[in-house]
PDB file of C-alpha atoms in Angstrom:
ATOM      1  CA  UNK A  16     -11.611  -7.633  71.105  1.00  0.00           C
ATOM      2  CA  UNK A  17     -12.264  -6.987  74.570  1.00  0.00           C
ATOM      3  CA  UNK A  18     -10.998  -3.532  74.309  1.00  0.00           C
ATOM      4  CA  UNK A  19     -13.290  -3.357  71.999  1.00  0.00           C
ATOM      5  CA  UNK A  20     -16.474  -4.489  73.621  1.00  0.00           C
ATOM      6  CA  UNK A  21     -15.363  -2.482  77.248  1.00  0.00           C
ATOM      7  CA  UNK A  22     -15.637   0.711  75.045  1.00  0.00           C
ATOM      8  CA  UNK A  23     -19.362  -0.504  73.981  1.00  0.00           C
ATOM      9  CA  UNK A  24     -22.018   2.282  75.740  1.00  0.00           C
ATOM     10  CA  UNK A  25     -24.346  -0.338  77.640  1.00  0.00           C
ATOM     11  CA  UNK A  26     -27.587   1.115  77.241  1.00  0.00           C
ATOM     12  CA  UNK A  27     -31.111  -1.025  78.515  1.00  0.00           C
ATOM     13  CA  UNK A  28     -34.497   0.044  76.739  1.00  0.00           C
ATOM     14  CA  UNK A  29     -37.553  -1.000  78.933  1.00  0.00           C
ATOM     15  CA  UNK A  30     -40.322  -0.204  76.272  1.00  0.00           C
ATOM     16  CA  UNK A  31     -41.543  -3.634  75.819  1.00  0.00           C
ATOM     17  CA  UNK A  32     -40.580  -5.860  72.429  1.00  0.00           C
ATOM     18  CA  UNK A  33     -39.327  -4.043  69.692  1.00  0.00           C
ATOM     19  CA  UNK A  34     -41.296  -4.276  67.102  1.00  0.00           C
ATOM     20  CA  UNK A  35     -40.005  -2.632  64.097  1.00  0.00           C
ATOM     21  CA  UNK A  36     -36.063  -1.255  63.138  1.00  0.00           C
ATOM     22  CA  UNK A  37     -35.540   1.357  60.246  1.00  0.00           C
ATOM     23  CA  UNK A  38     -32.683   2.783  59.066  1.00  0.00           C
ATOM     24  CA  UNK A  39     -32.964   5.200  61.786  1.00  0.00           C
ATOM     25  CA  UNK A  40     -35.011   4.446  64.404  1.00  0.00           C
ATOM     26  CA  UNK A  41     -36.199   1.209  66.653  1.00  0.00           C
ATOM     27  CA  UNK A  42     -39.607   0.992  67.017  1.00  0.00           C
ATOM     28  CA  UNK A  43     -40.683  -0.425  70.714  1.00  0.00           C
ATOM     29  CA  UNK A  44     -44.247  -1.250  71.886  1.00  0.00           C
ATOM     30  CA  UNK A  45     -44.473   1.458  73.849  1.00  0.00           C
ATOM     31  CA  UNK A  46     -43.159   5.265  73.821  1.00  0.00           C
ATOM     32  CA  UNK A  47     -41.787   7.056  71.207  1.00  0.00           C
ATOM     33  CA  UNK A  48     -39.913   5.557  68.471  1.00  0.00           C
ATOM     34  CA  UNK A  49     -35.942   5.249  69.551  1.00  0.00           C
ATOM     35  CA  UNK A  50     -33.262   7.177  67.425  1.00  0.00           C
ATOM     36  CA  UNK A  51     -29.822   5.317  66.660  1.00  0.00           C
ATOM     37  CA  UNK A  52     -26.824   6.111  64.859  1.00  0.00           C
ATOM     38  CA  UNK A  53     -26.876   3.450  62.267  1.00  0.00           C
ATOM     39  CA  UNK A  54     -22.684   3.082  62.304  1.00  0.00           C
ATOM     40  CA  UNK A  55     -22.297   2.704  65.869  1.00  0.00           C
ATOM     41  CA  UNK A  56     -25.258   0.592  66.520  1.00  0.00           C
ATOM     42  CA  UNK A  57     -25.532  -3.013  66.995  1.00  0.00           C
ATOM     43  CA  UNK A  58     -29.001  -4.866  67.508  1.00  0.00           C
ATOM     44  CA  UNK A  59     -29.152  -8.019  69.463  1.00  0.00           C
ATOM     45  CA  UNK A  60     -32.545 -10.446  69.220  1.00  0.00           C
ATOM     46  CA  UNK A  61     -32.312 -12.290  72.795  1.00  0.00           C
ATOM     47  CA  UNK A  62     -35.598 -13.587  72.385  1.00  0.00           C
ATOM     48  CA  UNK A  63     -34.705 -15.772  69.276  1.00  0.00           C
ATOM     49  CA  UNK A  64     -34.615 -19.781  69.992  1.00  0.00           C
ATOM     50  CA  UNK A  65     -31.519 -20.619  68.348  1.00  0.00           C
ATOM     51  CA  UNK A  66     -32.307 -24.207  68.798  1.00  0.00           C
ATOM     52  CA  UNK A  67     -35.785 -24.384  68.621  1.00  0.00           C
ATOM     53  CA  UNK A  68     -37.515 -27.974  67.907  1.00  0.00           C
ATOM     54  CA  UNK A  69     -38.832 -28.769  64.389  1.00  0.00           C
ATOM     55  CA  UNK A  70     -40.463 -31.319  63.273  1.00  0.00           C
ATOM     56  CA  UNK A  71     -37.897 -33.829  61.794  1.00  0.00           C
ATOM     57  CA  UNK A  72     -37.954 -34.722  58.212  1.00  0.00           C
ATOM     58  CA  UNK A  73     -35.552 -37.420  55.792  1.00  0.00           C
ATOM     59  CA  UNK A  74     -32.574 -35.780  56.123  1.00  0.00           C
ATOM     60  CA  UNK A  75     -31.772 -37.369  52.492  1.00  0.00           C
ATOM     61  CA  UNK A  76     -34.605 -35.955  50.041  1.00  0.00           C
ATOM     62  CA  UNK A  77     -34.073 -38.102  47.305  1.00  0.00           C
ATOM     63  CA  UNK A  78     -35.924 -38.875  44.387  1.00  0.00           C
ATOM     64  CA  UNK A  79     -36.706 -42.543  43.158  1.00  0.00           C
ATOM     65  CA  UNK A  80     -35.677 -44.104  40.127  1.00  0.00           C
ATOM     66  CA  UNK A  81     -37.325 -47.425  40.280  1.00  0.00           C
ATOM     67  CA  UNK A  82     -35.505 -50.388  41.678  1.00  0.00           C
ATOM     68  CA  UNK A  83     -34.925 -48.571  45.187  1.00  0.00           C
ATOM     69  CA  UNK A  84     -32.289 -46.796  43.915  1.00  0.00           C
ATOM     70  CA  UNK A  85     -32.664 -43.130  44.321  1.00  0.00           C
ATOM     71  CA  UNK A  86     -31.256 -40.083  42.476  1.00  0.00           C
ATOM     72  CA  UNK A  87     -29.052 -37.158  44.051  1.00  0.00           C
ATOM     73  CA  UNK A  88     -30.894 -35.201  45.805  1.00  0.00           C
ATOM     74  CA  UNK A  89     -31.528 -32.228  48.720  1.00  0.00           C
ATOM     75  CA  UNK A  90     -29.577 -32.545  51.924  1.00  0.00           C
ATOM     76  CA  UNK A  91     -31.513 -31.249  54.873  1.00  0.00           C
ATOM     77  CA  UNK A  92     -29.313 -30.395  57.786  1.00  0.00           C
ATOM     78  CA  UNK A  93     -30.565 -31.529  61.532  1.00  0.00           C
ATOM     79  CA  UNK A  94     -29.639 -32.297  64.805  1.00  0.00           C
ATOM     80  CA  UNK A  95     -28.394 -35.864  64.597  1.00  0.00           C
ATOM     81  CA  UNK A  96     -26.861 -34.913  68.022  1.00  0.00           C
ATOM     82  CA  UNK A  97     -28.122 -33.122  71.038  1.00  0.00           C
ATOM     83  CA  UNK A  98     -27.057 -29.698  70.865  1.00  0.00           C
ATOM     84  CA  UNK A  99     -24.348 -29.670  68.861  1.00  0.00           C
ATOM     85  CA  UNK A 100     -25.437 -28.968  65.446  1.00  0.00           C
ATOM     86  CA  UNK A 101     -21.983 -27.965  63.928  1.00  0.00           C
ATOM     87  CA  UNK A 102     -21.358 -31.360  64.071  1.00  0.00           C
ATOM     88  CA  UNK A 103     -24.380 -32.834  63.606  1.00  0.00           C
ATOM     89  CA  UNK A 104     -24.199 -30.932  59.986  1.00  0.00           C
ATOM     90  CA  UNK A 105     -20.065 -32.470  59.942  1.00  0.00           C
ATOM     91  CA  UNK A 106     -21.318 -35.918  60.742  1.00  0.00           C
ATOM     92  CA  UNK A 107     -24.358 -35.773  58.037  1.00  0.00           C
ATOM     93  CA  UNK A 108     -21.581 -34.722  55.657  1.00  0.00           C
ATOM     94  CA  UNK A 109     -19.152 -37.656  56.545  1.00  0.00           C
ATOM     95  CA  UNK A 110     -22.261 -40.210  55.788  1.00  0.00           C
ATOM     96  CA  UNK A 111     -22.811 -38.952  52.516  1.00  0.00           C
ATOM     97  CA  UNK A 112     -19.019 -38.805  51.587  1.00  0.00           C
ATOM     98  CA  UNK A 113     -18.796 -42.472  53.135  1.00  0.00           C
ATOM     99  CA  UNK A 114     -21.563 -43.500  51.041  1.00  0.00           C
ATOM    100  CA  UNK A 115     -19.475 -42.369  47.801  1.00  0.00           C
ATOM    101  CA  UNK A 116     -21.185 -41.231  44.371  1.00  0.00           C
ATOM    102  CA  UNK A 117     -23.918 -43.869  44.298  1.00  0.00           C
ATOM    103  CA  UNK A 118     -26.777 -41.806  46.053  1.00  0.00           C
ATOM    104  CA  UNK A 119     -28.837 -44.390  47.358  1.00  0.00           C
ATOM    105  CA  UNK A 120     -30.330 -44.108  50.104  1.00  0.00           C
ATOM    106  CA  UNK A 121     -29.848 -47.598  51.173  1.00  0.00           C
ATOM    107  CA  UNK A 122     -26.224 -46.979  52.027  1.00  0.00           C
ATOM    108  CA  UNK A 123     -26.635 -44.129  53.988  1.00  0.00           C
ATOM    109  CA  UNK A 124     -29.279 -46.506  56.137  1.00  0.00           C
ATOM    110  CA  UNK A 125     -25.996 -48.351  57.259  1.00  0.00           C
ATOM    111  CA  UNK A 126     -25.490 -44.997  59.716  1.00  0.00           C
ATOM    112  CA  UNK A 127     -29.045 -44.819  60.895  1.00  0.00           C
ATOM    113  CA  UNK A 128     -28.663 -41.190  61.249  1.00  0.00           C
ATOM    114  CA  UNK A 129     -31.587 -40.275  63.489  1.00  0.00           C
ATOM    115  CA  UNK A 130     -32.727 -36.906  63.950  1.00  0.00           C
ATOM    116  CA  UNK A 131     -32.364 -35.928  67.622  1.00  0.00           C
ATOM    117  CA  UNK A 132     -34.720 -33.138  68.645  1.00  0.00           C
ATOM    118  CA  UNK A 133     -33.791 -30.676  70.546  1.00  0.00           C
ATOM    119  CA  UNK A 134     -34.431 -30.587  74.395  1.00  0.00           C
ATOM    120  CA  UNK A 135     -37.544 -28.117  75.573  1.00  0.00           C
ATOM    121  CA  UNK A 136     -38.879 -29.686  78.658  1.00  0.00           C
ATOM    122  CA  UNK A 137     -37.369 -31.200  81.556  1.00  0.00           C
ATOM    123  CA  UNK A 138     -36.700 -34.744  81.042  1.00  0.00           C
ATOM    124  CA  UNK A 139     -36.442 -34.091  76.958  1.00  0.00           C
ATOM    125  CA  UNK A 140     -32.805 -34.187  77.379  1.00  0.00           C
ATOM    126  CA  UNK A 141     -33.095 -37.608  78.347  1.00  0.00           C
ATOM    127  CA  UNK A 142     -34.324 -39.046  75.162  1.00  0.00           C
ATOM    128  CA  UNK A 143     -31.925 -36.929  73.387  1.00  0.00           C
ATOM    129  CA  UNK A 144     -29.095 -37.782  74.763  1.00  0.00           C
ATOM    130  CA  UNK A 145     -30.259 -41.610  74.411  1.00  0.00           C
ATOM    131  CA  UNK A 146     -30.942 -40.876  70.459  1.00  0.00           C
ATOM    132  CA  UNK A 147     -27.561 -39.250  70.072  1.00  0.00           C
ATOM    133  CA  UNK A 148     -25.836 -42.097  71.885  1.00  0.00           C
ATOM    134  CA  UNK A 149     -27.421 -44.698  69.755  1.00  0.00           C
ATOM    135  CA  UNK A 150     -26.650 -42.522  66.854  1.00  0.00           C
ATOM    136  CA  UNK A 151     -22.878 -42.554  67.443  1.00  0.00           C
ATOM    137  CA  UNK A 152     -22.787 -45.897  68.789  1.00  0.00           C
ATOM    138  CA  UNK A 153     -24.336 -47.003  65.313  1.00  0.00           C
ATOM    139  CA  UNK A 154     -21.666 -44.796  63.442  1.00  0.00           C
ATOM    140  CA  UNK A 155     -18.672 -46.090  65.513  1.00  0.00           C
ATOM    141  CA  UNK A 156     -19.179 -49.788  64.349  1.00  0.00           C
ATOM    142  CA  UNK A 157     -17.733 -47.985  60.836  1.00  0.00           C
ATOM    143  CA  UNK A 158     -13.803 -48.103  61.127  1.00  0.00           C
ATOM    144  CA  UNK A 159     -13.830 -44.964  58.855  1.00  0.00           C
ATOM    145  CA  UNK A 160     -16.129 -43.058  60.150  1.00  0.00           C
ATOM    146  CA  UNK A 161     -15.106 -44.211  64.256  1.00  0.00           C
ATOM    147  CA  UNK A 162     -11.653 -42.909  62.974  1.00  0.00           C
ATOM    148  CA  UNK A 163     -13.170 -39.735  61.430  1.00  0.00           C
ATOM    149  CA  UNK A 164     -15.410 -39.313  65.347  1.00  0.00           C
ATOM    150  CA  UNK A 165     -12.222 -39.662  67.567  1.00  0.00           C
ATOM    151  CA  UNK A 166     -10.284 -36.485  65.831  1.00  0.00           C
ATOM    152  CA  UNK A 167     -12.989 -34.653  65.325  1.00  0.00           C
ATOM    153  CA  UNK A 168     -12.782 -31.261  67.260  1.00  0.00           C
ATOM    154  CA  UNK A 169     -16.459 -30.609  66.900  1.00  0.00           C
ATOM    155  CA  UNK A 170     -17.334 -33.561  68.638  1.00  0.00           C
ATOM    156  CA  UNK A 171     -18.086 -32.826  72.549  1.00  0.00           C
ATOM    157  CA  UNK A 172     -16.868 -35.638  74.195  1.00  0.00           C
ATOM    158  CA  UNK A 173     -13.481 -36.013  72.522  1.00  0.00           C
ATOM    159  CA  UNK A 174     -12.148 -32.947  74.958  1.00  0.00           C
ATOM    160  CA  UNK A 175     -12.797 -35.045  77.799  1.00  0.00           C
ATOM    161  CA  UNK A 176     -11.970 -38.277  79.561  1.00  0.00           C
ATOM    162  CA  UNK A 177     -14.555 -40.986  80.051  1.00  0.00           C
ATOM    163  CA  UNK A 178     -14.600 -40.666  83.693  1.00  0.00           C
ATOM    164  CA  UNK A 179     -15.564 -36.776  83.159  1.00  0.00           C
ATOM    165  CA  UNK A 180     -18.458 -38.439  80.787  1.00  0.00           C
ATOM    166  CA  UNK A 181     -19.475 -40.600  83.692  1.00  0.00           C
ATOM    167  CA  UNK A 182     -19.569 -38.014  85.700  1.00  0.00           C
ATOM    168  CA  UNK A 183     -21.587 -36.036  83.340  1.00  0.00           C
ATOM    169  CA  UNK A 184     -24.147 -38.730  82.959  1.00  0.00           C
ATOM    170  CA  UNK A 185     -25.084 -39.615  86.687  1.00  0.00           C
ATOM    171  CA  UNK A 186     -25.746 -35.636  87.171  1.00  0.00           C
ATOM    172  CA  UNK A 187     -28.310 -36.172  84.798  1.00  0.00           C
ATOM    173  CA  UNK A 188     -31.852 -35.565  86.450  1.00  0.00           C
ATOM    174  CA  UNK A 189     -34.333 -38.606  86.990  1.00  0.00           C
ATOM    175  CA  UNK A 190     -37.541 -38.083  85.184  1.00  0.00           C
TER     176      UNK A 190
END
């Protein structure tokens, strides 16, 4: 792969944003539209926010049936950890399986799977790393799921030792 990517022409375009791609030519802001052989072209958006903040919503979008109970319904996938939303989305998952085939919503309340925003200011990451800490600290009073947390790959902190977590956690900045 590296081969690969050494034999990649580097070429920089300073004509402001693009603004439009066709099959055969990138449109910038300014000067003349930009031809490109389709095959051997790859286009990469840099400007995208990959982790951009949303407002949160339930991530369980059930539907009521009377009693409390609530039908089967959408899952929506969020950060329920800062940064880390492969396994934020694993973790979600692991809830609902937990939780079995009844779909109410009042089991999966055991977890109190918060949705942690993303960082975008300085001092954000504060707060989220406080809501993901609560968050796992609520999910590792489960024996299951604490079992499922300390094997998981995805999960950050299980590739390092607690005193590289301390560590870690005093560098963060005062706010």
């Amino acid at each position: 792969e590296l081969r690969a990517l050494r034999r990649v022409r580097h070429r920089i375009v300073r004509q402001g944003r693009v603004v439009a791609i066709d099959t055969h030519h990138a449109v910038m802001e300014r000067g003349p539209p930009l031809p490109y052989d389709a095959a051997a072209t790859i286009f990469v958006d840099c400007t995208a926010d990959g982790l951009r903040q949303k407002a949160p919503v339930p991530i369980w979008q059930s539907k009521s049936t009377g009693g409390g109970a609530a039908q089967h319904g959408t899952i929506v996938l969020q950060p329920v950890v800062m940064c880390i939303t492969s396994f934020s989305a694993a973790a979600i998952a692991k809830a609902e399986l937990l939780c079995g085939a009844t779909g109410d919503d009042r089991d999966r309340e055991k977890f109190g799977m918060r949705v942690v925003p993303h960082p975008v200011r300085v001092g954000d990451e504060v707060r989220a790393l406080l809501l993901a800490y609560n968050n796992v600290g609520r999910w590792r009073e489960h024996p299951e799921f604490r079992a499922w947390i300390d094997q998981c790959r995805l999960y950050f902190f299980v590739h390092m030792s607690r005193m590289t977590m301390a560590r870690l956690l005093l560098r963060i900045p005062k706010v």
